[in-house]
Amino acid sequence: MITAASLWSLLALSAASQPPPQSVGVHPPVDTLVRVGGHDLHFVLYRGTKPVTVLLEAGGGADLASWADVPKRLADEIGATVVAYDRAGLGGSGSLSPDSRPIDEVRDLQSALDLLKVPQRTIMVGHSYGAMLAVLNAGSYPKRVAGLVLVDPMNTRFIEATGDFIFSTVPAIPHPSNERERTVVRMVATFPDLIREVSRLEPGLRQPIVVITAGKPWWGREDIDRAWRRSHEALATAGMQRHLVVAEGSDHGVPEKRPEVIVMSVQRLLKVVTGQ
């Protein structure tokens, strides 16, 4: 069972065991650092041939390794440019100042994508906490973000339904001893700001959205598991172009347990976005 605290301190997931799909001819991955906002962001990207970028936003305190083989599977199967990255202070990326806000991270990310010269039209795939950042990107840059895949997403509807519960899962780090711990402390401190912004933006999003919900309960409390699923159902029915997909057999670790569900969801949006 995944503990509640894993939303904030998710460990890198091991690679999935499925056989590799047939390649559609993308270029080998590029591993690079981009200097933006006074710090480096670490990216791994597969350049494709379609005029769309698929951007992966990891959950909690996770880095890009938490996506397991999802980036390669996407690149092999859809032919679009696929980008995974480490948020500031995680993995191979440099740190931000303690008072930086989520919107600062979003702006830095968009600036870095410009420097990477990837297609501006983007499908964002956000897991858990990363889904809220994906919504913030979509609301802040609606002309760039053409669609969203939210993977077992943390969301404001769940937070509103469960009161202070989510804050009880926050790890106590009174004396952070490394950059990752300092980053988690900053994430926790700015979480209320992120909640406010996402609450304001999400109802008005016009982009198509696929909401992937875990097929197996994982919180360890029946009432919380029920609220989690209901929040996803509500999120998926709040707009004309929103759909719910159940990742049968998977708990919160959908990128490892059911990567093909993510790939199929991106393929679905890609057809909408490109009209093909």
GROMACS .gro file of C-alpha atoms in nm:
model
  276
    1MET     CA    1   0.000   0.000   0.000
    2ILE     CA    2   0.122   0.348  -0.082
    3THR     CA    3   0.118   0.571   0.224
    4ALA     CA    4  -0.036   0.916   0.222
    5ALA     CA    5   0.301   1.077   0.275
    6SER     CA    6   0.413   0.943  -0.062
    7LEU     CA    7   0.224   1.228  -0.229
    8TRP     CA    8   0.502   1.451  -0.103
    9SER     CA    9   0.802   1.219  -0.099
   10LEU     CA   10   0.736   0.970  -0.378
   11LEU     CA   11   1.040   0.751  -0.448
   12ALA     CA   12   1.154   0.678  -0.801
   13LEU     CA   13   0.953   0.394  -0.949
   14SER     CA   14   1.122   0.090  -1.100
   15ALA     CA   15   1.096   0.030  -1.472
   16ALA     CA   16   0.785  -0.154  -1.588
   17SER     CA   17   0.828  -0.506  -1.715
   18GLN     CA   18   0.627  -0.482  -2.037
   19PRO     CA   19   0.815  -0.557  -2.362
   20PRO     CA   20   0.925  -0.248  -2.555
   21PRO     CA   21   0.683  -0.130  -2.824
   22GLN     CA   22   0.774  -0.094  -3.187
   23SER     CA   23   0.954   0.234  -3.259
   24VAL     CA   24   0.811   0.490  -3.498
   25GLY     CA   25   1.151   0.638  -3.569
   26VAL     CA   26   1.205   0.910  -3.309
   27HIS     CA   27   1.551   1.044  -3.239
   28PRO     CA   28   1.750   0.905  -2.943
   29PRO     CA   29   1.680   1.084  -2.614
   30VAL     CA   30   1.866   1.404  -2.531
   31ASP     CA   31   1.975   1.454  -2.170
   32THR     CA   32   2.045   1.821  -2.103
   33LEU     CA   33   2.044   2.112  -1.859
   34VAL     CA   34   1.874   2.443  -1.937
   35ARG     CA   35   1.970   2.759  -1.749
   36VAL     CA   36   1.660   2.962  -1.663
   37GLY     CA   37   1.561   3.187  -1.374
   38GLY     CA   38   1.903   3.167  -1.217
   39HIS     CA   39   1.910   2.786  -1.189
   40ASP     CA   40   1.945   2.477  -1.408
   41LEU     CA   41   1.656   2.251  -1.501
   42HIS     CA   42   1.733   1.893  -1.603
   43PHE     CA   43   1.547   1.758  -1.907
   44VAL     CA   44   1.533   1.432  -2.098
   45LEU     CA   45   1.358   1.470  -2.431
   46TYR     CA   46   1.278   1.265  -2.736
   47ARG     CA   47   1.234   1.479  -3.045
   48GLY     CA   48   0.950   1.358  -3.261
   49THR     CA   49   0.807   1.449  -3.600
   50LYS     CA   50   0.459   1.571  -3.505
   51PRO     CA   51   0.406   1.939  -3.417
   52VAL     CA   52   0.311   1.863  -3.055
   53THR     CA   53   0.506   1.828  -2.730
   54VAL     CA   54   0.401   1.584  -2.458
   55LEU     CA   55   0.530   1.719  -2.127
   56LEU     CA   56   0.545   1.499  -1.816
   57GLU     CA   57   0.500   1.661  -1.473
   58ALA     CA   58   0.597   1.421  -1.192
   59GLY     CA   59   0.422   1.387  -0.858
   60GLY     CA   60   0.514   1.516  -0.513
   61GLY     CA   61   0.883   1.509  -0.438
   62ALA     CA   62   0.950   1.278  -0.733
   63ASP     CA   63   1.193   1.334  -1.017
   64LEU     CA   64   1.162   1.227  -1.379
   65ALA     CA   65   1.267   0.870  -1.295
   66SER     CA   66   0.923   0.821  -1.138
   67TRP     CA   67   0.779   0.796  -1.489
   68ALA     CA   68   0.964   0.465  -1.539
   69ASP     CA   69   0.949   0.383  -1.912
   70VAL     CA   70   0.648   0.605  -1.992
   71PRO     CA   71   0.857   0.866  -2.181
   72LYS     CA   72   1.011   0.607  -2.412
   73ARG     CA   73   0.682   0.427  -2.467
   74LEU     CA   74   0.517   0.756  -2.559
   75ALA     CA   75   0.798   0.852  -2.794
   76ASP     CA   76   0.797   0.511  -2.961
   77GLU     CA   77   0.422   0.491  -3.007
   78ILE     CA   78   0.301   0.845  -3.085
   79GLY     CA   79   0.586   1.014  -3.272
   80ALA     CA   80   0.547   1.349  -3.095
   81THR     CA   81   0.823   1.522  -2.898
   82VAL     CA   82   0.821   1.388  -2.540
   83VAL     CA   83   0.974   1.585  -2.254
   84ALA     CA   84   1.034   1.475  -1.893
   85TYR     CA   85   1.212   1.694  -1.642
   86ASP     CA   86   1.315   1.737  -1.280
   87ARG     CA   87   1.148   2.025  -1.102
   88ALA     CA   88   1.382   2.270  -0.930
   89GLY     CA   89   1.554   2.112  -0.629
   90LEU     CA   90   1.483   1.755  -0.741
   91GLY     CA   91   1.690   1.505  -0.939
   92GLY     CA   92   1.944   1.683  -1.155
   93SER     CA   93   1.790   2.031  -1.133
   94GLY     CA   94   1.921   2.326  -0.934
   95SER     CA   95   1.738   2.485  -0.644
   96LEU     CA   96   1.498   2.776  -0.618
   97SER     CA   97   1.483   3.039  -0.347
   98PRO     CA   98   1.267   2.937  -0.048
   99ASP     CA   99   1.008   3.204  -0.126
  100SER     CA  100   0.952   3.092  -0.488
  101ARG     CA  101   0.591   3.012  -0.574
  102PRO     CA  102   0.442   2.747  -0.806
  103ILE     CA  103   0.367   3.012  -1.069
  104ASP     CA  104   0.740   3.096  -1.073
  105GLU     CA  105   0.815   2.732  -1.153
  106VAL     CA  106   0.555   2.734  -1.430
  107ARG     CA  107   0.707   3.045  -1.588
  108ASP     CA  108   1.058   2.901  -1.569
  109LEU     CA  109   0.936   2.578  -1.727
  110GLN     CA  110   0.776   2.759  -2.019
  111SER     CA  111   1.091   2.967  -2.072
  112ALA     CA  112   1.302   2.650  -2.071
  113LEU     CA  113   1.075   2.488  -2.330
  114ASP     CA  114   1.127   2.790  -2.554
  115LEU     CA  115   1.503   2.750  -2.520
  116LEU     CA  116   1.474   2.381  -2.606
  117LYS     CA  117   1.286   2.481  -2.924
  118VAL     CA  118   1.021   2.213  -2.889
  119PRO     CA  119   0.674   2.258  -3.044
  120GLN     CA  120   0.475   2.509  -2.839
  121ARG     CA  121   0.147   2.320  -2.864
  122THR     CA  122   0.160   2.091  -2.563
  123ILE     CA  123  -0.024   1.801  -2.403
  124MET     CA  124   0.062   1.800  -2.033
  125VAL     CA  125   0.061   1.476  -1.835
  126GLY     CA  126   0.058   1.536  -1.460
  127HIS     CA  127   0.075   1.270  -1.190
  128SER     CA  128  -0.061   1.330  -0.837
  129TYR     CA  129   0.066   1.673  -0.716
  130GLY     CA  130   0.203   1.726  -1.068
  131ALA     CA  131  -0.155   1.728  -1.198
  132MET     CA  132  -0.218   2.052  -1.008
  133LEU     CA  133   0.088   2.206  -1.170
  134ALA     CA  134  -0.040   2.084  -1.508
  135VAL     CA  135  -0.370   2.265  -1.442
  136LEU     CA  136  -0.177   2.578  -1.340
  137ASN     CA  137   0.016   2.559  -1.668
  138ALA     CA  138  -0.304   2.513  -1.869
  139GLY     CA  139  -0.477   2.805  -1.702
  140SER     CA  140  -0.175   3.033  -1.724
  141TYR     CA  141  -0.078   2.942  -2.082
  142PRO     CA  142  -0.403   2.838  -2.255
  143LYS     CA  143  -0.265   2.908  -2.603
  144ARG     CA  144   0.020   2.663  -2.543
  145VAL     CA  145  -0.139   2.383  -2.343
  146ALA     CA  146  -0.379   2.207  -2.578
  147GLY     CA  147  -0.484   1.920  -2.352
  148LEU     CA  148  -0.430   1.752  -2.017
  149VAL     CA  149  -0.390   1.395  -1.895
  150LEU     CA  150  -0.426   1.396  -1.516
  151VAL     CA  151  -0.293   1.072  -1.366
  152ASP     CA  152  -0.458   0.980  -1.034
  153PRO     CA  153  -0.454   1.352  -0.967
  154MET     CA  154  -0.443   1.545  -0.644
  155ASN     CA  155  -0.714   1.807  -0.692
  156THR     CA  156  -0.895   2.084  -0.516
  157ARG     CA  157  -1.229   1.899  -0.513
  158PHE     CA  158  -1.073   1.625  -0.300
  159ILE     CA  159  -0.912   1.881  -0.070
  160GLU     CA  160  -1.243   2.065  -0.026
  161ALA     CA  161  -1.426   1.740   0.048
  162THR     CA  162  -1.178   1.616   0.310
  163GLY     CA  163  -1.095   1.936   0.497
  164ASP     CA  164  -0.758   1.931   0.669
  165PHE     CA  165  -0.688   1.566   0.588
  166ILE     CA  166  -0.427   1.628   0.320
  167PHE     CA  167  -0.226   1.850   0.552
  168SER     CA  168  -0.208   1.566   0.804
  169THR     CA  169  -0.010   1.367   0.546
  170VAL     CA  170   0.261   1.630   0.511
  171PRO     CA  171   0.601   1.504   0.632
  172ALA     CA  172   0.746   1.700   0.922
  173ILE     CA  173   1.095   1.820   0.828
  174PRO     CA  174   1.189   2.078   1.094
  175HIS     CA  175   1.556   2.071   1.000
  176PRO     CA  176   1.597   1.989   0.628
  177SER     CA  177   1.943   1.847   0.566
  178ASN     CA  178   1.960   1.825   0.187
  179GLU     CA  179   1.824   1.996  -0.122
  180ARG     CA  180   1.539   1.753  -0.174
  181GLU     CA  181   1.415   1.803   0.183
  182ARG     CA  182   1.438   2.180   0.143
  183THR     CA  183   1.237   2.150  -0.176
  184VAL     CA  184   0.967   1.946  -0.005
  185VAL     CA  185   0.949   2.209   0.271
  186ARG     CA  186   0.903   2.478   0.006
  187MET     CA  187   0.634   2.274  -0.171
  188VAL     CA  188   0.442   2.231   0.154
  189ALA     CA  189   0.470   2.601   0.239
  190THR     CA  190   0.339   2.707  -0.104
  191PHE     CA  191   0.070   2.440  -0.133
  192PRO     CA  192  -0.211   2.671  -0.011
  193ASP     CA  193  -0.115   2.919  -0.283
  194LEU     CA  194  -0.129   2.641  -0.543
  195ILE     CA  195  -0.470   2.531  -0.414
  196ARG     CA  196  -0.608   2.883  -0.449
  197GLU     CA  197  -0.479   2.925  -0.804
  198VAL     CA  198  -0.599   2.584  -0.922
  199SER     CA  199  -0.942   2.637  -0.760
  200ARG     CA  200  -0.971   2.959  -0.958
  201LEU     CA  201  -0.848   2.822  -1.291
  202GLU     CA  202  -0.969   2.463  -1.321
  203PRO     CA  203  -1.346   2.522  -1.363
  204GLY     CA  204  -1.282   2.754  -1.656
  205LEU     CA  205  -1.043   2.532  -1.853
  206ARG     CA  206  -1.158   2.472  -2.209
  207GLN     CA  207  -0.891   2.221  -2.307
  208PRO     CA  208  -0.984   1.851  -2.341
  209ILE     CA  209  -0.894   1.658  -2.027
  210VAL     CA  210  -0.853   1.288  -1.956
  211VAL     CA  211  -0.866   1.199  -1.586
  212ILE     CA  212  -0.705   0.864  -1.502
  213THR     CA  213  -0.809   0.726  -1.165
  214ALA     CA  214  -0.650   0.433  -0.981
  215GLY     CA  215  -0.848   0.111  -1.005
  216LYS     CA  216  -0.746  -0.002  -0.656
  217PRO     CA  217  -0.801   0.187  -0.329
  218TRP     CA  218  -0.470   0.290  -0.177
  219TRP     CA  219  -0.517   0.555   0.091
  220GLY     CA  220  -0.592   0.298   0.360
  221ARG     CA  221  -0.915   0.466   0.472
  222GLU     CA  222  -1.246   0.380   0.312
  223ASP     CA  223  -1.389   0.731   0.345
  224ILE     CA  224  -1.079   0.890   0.194
  225ASP     CA  225  -1.061   0.637  -0.090
  226ARG     CA  226  -1.426   0.708  -0.164
  227ALA     CA  227  -1.368   1.085  -0.164
  228TRP     CA  228  -1.064   1.036  -0.392
  229ARG     CA  229  -1.266   0.851  -0.657
  230ARG     CA  230  -1.560   1.089  -0.631
  231SER     CA  231  -1.332   1.388  -0.680
  232HIS     CA  232  -1.197   1.235  -1.000
  233GLU     CA  233  -1.547   1.162  -1.125
  234ALA     CA  234  -1.651   1.520  -1.050
  235LEU     CA  235  -1.341   1.659  -1.221
  236ALA     CA  236  -1.408   1.447  -1.530
  237THR     CA  237  -1.773   1.553  -1.561
  238ALA     CA  238  -1.719   1.926  -1.505
  239GLY     CA  239  -1.666   2.001  -1.875
  240MET     CA  240  -1.783   1.892  -2.220
  241GLN     CA  241  -1.442   1.762  -2.327
  242ARG     CA  242  -1.352   1.571  -2.012
  243HIS     CA  243  -1.336   1.194  -1.972
  244LEU     CA  244  -1.266   0.948  -1.690
  245VAL     CA  245  -1.047   0.642  -1.741
  246VAL     CA  246  -0.999   0.377  -1.472
  247ALA     CA  247  -0.650   0.222  -1.448
  248GLU     CA  248  -0.776  -0.122  -1.348
  249GLY     CA  249  -0.543  -0.317  -1.120
  250SER     CA  250  -0.329  -0.013  -1.033
  251ASP     CA  251  -0.290   0.182  -0.714
  252HIS     CA  252  -0.143   0.535  -0.715
  253GLY     CA  253   0.164   0.417  -0.906
  254VAL     CA  254  -0.005   0.421  -1.247
  255PRO     CA  255   0.314   0.515  -1.438
  256GLU     CA  256   0.472   0.189  -1.326
  257LYS     CA  257   0.169  -0.038  -1.296
  258ARG     CA  258  -0.034   0.067  -1.603
  259PRO     CA  259   0.182   0.280  -1.834
  260GLU     CA  260  -0.022   0.175  -2.135
  261VAL     CA  261  -0.325   0.357  -1.992
  262ILE     CA  262  -0.125   0.681  -1.997
  263VAL     CA  263  -0.007   0.615  -2.353
  264MET     CA  264  -0.360   0.543  -2.476
  265SER     CA  265  -0.491   0.858  -2.306
  266VAL     CA  266  -0.225   1.072  -2.471
  267GLN     CA  267  -0.302   0.910  -2.807
  268ARG     CA  268  -0.667   1.001  -2.758
  269LEU     CA  269  -0.585   1.366  -2.694
  270LEU     CA  270  -0.330   1.377  -2.975
  271LYS     CA  271  -0.603   1.289  -3.224
  272VAL     CA  272  -0.818   1.572  -3.087
  273VAL     CA  273  -0.533   1.822  -3.086
  274THR     CA  274  -0.399   1.743  -3.433
  275GLY     CA  275  -0.729   1.641  -3.596
  276GLN     CA  276  -0.569   1.319  -3.717
   0.00000   0.00000   0.00000
